[in-house]
Tab-separated table of C-alpha atoms in Angstrom:
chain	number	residue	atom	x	y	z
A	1087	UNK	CA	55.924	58.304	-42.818
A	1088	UNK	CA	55.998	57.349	-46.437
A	1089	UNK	CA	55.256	59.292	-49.880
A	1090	UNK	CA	54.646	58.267	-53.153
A	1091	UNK	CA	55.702	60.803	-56.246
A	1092	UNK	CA	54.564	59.285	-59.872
A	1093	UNK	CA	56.676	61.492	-62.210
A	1094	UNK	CA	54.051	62.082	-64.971
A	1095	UNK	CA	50.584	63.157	-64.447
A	1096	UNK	CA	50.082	62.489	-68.118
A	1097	UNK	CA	51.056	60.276	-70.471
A	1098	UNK	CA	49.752	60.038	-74.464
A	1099	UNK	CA	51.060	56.979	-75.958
A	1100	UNK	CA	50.213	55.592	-79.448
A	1101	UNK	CA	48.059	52.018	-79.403
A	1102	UNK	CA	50.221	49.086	-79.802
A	1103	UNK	CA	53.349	51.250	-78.569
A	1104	UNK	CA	55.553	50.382	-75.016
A	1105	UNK	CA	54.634	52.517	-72.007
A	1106	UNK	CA	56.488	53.113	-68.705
A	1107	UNK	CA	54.762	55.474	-65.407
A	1108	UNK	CA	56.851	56.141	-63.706
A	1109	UNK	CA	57.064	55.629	-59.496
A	1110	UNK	CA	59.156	56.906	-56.432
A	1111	UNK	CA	58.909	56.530	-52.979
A	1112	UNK	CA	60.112	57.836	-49.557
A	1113	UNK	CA	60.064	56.002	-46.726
A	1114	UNK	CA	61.473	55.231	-43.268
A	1115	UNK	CA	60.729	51.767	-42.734
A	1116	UNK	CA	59.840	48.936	-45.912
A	1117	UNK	CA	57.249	48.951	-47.397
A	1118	UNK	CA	55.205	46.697	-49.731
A	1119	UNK	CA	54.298	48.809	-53.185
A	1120	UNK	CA	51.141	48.326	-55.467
A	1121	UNK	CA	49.781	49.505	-58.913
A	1122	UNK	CA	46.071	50.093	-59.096
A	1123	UNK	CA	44.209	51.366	-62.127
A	1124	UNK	CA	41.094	53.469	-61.969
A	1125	UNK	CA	38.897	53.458	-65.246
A	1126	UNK	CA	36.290	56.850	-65.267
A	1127	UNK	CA	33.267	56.667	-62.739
A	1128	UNK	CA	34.746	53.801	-61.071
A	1129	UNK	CA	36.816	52.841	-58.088
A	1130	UNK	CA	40.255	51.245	-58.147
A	1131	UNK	CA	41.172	48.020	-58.952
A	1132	UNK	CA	44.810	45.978	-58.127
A	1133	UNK	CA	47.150	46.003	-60.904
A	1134	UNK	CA	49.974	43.944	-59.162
A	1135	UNK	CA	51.720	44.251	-55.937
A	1136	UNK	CA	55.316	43.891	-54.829
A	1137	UNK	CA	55.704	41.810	-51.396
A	1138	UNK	CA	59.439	40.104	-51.503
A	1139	UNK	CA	60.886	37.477	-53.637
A	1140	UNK	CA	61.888	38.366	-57.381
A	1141	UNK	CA	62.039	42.892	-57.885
A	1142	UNK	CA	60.101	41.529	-61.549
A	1143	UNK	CA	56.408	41.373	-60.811
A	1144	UNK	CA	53.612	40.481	-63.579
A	1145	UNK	CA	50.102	41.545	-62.749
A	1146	UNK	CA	46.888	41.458	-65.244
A	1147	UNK	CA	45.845	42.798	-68.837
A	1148	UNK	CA	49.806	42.111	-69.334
A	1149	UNK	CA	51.103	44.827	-67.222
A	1150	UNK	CA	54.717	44.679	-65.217
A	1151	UNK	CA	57.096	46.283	-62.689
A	1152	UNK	CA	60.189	46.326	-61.401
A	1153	UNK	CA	61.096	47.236	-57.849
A	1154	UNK	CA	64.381	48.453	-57.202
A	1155	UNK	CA	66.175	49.291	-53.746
A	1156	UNK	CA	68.610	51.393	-54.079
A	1157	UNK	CA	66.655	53.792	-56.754
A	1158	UNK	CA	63.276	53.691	-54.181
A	1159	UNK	CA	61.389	53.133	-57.643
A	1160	UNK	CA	58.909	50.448	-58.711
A	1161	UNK	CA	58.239	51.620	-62.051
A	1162	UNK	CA	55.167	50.134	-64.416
A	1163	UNK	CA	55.479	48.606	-67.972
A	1164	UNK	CA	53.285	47.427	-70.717
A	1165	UNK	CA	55.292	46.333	-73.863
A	1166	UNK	CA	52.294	46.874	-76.287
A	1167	UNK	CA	49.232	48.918	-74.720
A	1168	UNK	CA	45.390	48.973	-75.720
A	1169	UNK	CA	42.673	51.423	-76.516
A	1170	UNK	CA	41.194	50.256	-73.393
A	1171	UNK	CA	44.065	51.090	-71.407
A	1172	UNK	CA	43.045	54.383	-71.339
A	1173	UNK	CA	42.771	54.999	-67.329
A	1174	UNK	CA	44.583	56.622	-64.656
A	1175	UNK	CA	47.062	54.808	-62.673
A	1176	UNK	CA	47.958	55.204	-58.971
A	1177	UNK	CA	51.563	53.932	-57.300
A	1178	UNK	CA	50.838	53.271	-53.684
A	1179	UNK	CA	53.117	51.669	-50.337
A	1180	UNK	CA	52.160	50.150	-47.259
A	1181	UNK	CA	54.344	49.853	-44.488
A	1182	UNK	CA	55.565	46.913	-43.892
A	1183	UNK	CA	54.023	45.482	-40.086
A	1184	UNK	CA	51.543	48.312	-40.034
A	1185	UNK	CA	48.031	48.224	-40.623
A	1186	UNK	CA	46.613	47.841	-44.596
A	1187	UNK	CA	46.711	51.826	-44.612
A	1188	UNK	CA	47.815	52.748	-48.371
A	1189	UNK	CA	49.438	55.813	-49.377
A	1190	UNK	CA	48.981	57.018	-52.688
A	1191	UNK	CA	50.832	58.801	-55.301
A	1192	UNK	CA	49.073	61.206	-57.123
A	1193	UNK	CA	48.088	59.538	-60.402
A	1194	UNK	CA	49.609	58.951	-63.559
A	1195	UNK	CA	46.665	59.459	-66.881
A	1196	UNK	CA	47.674	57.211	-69.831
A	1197	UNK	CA	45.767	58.126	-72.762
A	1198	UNK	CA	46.033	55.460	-75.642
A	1199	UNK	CA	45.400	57.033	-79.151
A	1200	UNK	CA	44.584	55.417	-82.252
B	1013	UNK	CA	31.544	36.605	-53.385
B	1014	UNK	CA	30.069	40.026	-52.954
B	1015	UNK	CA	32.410	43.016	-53.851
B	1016	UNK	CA	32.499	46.311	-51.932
B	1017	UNK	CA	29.051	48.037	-52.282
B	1018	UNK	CA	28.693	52.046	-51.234
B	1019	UNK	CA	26.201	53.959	-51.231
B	1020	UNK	CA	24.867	56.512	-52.124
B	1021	UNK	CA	26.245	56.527	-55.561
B	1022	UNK	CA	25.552	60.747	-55.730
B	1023	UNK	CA	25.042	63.410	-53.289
B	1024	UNK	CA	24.846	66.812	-53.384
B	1025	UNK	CA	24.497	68.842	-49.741
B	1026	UNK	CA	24.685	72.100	-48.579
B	1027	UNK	CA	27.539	73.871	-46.901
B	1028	UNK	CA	27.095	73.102	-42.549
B	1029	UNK	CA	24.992	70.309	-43.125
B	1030	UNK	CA	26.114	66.525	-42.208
B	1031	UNK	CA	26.378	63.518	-43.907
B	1032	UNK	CA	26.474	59.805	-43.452
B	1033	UNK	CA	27.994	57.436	-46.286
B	1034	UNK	CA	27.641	53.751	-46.209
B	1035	UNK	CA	29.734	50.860	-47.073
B	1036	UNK	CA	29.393	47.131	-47.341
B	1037	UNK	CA	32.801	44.984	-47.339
B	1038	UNK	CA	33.605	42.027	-48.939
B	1039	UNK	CA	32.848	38.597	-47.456
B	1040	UNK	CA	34.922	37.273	-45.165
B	1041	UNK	CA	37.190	41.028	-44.629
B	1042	UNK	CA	37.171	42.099	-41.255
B	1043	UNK	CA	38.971	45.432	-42.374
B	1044	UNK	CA	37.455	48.808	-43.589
B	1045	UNK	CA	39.137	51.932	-44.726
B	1046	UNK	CA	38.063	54.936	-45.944
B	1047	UNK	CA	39.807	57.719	-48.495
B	1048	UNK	CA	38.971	61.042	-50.172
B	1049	UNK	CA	39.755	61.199	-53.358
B	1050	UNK	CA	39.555	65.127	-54.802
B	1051	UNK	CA	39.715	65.924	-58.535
B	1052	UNK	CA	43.100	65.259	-60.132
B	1053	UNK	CA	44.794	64.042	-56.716
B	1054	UNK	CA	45.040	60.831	-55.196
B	1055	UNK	CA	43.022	59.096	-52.748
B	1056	UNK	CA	44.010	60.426	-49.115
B	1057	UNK	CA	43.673	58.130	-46.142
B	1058	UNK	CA	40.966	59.052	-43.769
B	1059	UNK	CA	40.910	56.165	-41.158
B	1060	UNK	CA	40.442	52.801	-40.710
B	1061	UNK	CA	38.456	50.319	-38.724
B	1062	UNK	CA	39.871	46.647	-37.681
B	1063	UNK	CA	37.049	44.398	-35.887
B	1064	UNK	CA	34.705	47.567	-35.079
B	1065	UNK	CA	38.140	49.458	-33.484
B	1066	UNK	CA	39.749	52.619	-35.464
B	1067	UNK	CA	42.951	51.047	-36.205
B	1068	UNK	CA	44.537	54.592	-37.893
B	1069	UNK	CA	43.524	57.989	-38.883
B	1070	UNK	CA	45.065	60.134	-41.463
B	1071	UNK	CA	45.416	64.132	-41.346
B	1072	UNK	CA	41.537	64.896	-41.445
B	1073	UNK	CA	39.492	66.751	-38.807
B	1074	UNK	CA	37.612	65.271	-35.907
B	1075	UNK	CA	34.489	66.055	-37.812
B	1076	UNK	CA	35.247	63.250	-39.794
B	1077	UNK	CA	33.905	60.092	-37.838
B	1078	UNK	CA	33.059	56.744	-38.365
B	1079	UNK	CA	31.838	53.260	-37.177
B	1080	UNK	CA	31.826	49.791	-38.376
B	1081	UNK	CA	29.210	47.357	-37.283
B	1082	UNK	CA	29.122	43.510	-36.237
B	1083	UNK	CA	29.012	43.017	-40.181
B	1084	UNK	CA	31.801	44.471	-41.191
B	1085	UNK	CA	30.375	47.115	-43.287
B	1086	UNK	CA	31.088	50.830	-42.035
B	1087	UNK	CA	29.640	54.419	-42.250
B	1088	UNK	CA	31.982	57.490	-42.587
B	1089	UNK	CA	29.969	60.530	-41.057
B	1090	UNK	CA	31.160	64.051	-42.165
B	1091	UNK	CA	29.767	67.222	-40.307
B	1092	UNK	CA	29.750	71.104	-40.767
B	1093	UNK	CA	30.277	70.224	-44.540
B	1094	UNK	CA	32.569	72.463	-46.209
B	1095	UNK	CA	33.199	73.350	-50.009
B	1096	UNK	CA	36.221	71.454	-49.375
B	1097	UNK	CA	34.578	67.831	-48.582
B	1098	UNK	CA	33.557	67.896	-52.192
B	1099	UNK	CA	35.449	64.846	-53.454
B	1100	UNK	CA	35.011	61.024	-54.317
B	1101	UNK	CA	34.763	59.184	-51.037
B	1102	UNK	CA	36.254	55.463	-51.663
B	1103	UNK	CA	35.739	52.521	-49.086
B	1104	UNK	CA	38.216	49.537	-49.546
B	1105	UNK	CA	38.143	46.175	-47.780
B	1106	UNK	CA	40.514	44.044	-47.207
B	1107	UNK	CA	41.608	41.261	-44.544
B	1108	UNK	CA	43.412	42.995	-41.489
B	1109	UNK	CA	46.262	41.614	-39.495
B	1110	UNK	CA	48.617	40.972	-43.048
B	1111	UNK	CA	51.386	43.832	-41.838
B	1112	UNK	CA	50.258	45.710	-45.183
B	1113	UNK	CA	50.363	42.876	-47.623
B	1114	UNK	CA	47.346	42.252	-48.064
B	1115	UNK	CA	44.851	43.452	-51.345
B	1116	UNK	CA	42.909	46.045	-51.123
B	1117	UNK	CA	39.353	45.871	-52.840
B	1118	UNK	CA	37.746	48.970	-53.337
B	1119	UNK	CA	33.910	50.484	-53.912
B	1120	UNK	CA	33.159	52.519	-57.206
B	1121	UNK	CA	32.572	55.689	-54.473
B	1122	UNK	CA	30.158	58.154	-53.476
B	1123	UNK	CA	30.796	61.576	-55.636
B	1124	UNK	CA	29.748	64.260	-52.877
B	1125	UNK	CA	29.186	67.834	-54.172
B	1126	UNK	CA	28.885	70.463	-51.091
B	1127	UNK	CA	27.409	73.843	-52.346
């Protein structure tokens, strides 16, 4: 079974100021680990998504994160956010060989202030 | 290409009656699952359907059933409702047989309100 804890369940951050939300996971078998972002009254859309290959993984609207082994974390960055970052985001894992079942953390709300 | 479509968009029912939401999947995605998503949490896995088969169920009561048709899209039927089942249902598609790599691409929801 896997589980996904995201560290903060709020973050305020300052516009044009870096943010990190933070990820862990537990899990018994590998797993492949995603970002998604949900904006209000809407459903959830793919940040970026770890697979294999380099732990540094860029998605869009300039977003980042870093997947690391040994600290089960695959923690998201944005060097300079937007107003319009404003959103909640989720951490999720797949196990690796199974079926596109997701499990979810459970959310991370980054408010960007003027 | 068409994005994932559910409907209704709003519903509001009454505690022990039954419900049926709907989902259309994205062209050419074989794969439908469904998730409850309560205020302030996470979406929680409900089950999955791969080529018209349940392919995976989650922790949720066999009142919670579903289908998917020759189409692709799917239903997710929910009976006895309780206070409880008030949530945002989500539907994602995605292209099955990956191992778990693949992208899921998800519908804005149906908000369900049981009083």
């Amino acid at each position: 079974a896997q589980s996904v804890t995201q560290l903060d369940s709020q973050v305020p951050v300052f516009e044009e100021a870096p943010v990190e939300l933070r990820c862990n996971y537990s899990s018994s078998v590998s797993v492949y680990l995603f970002w998604y972002v949900q904006y209000p009254n809407q459903g959830l859309q793919l940040l970026l998504k770890y697979l294999s290959g380099s732990t540094l993984v860029k998605g869009i609207n300039g977003f980042e994160a870093e997947f690391n082994k040994s600290q089960t974390s695959f923690h998201l960055r944005k060097p300079s956010v937007h107003i319009s970052d404003t959103a909640e985001y989720f951490c999720a894992v797949s196990a690796q060989g199974g079926s596109e079942k997701l499990v979810f953390g459970k959310g991370t709300k980054l408010t960007v202030n003027p | 290409e068409t994005g994932v479509t559910q409907s209704p968009t709003h519903l509001i029912k009454t505690r022990g009656q039954q419900v049926t939401l709907r989902c259309s999947s994205q062209s050419g995605h074989n794969t439908v699952s469904w998730y409850q998503q309560a205020l302030g949490q996470g979406p929680q896995f409900i089950f999955q359907y791969y080529r018209e088969e349940e392919n995976g169920r989650g922790n949720f009561p066999p009142r919670f059933s579903g289908l998917q048709f020759p189409n692709y899209s799917s239903e997710l039927n929910v009976n006895a409702l309780e206070l409880d089942d008030s949530a945002l249902y989500l539907c994602a598609s995605s292209l099955g047989g990956t191992g778990g790599a693949t992208e899921a691409f998800f519908g804005q929801g149906t908000r369900l309100t049981v009083v």
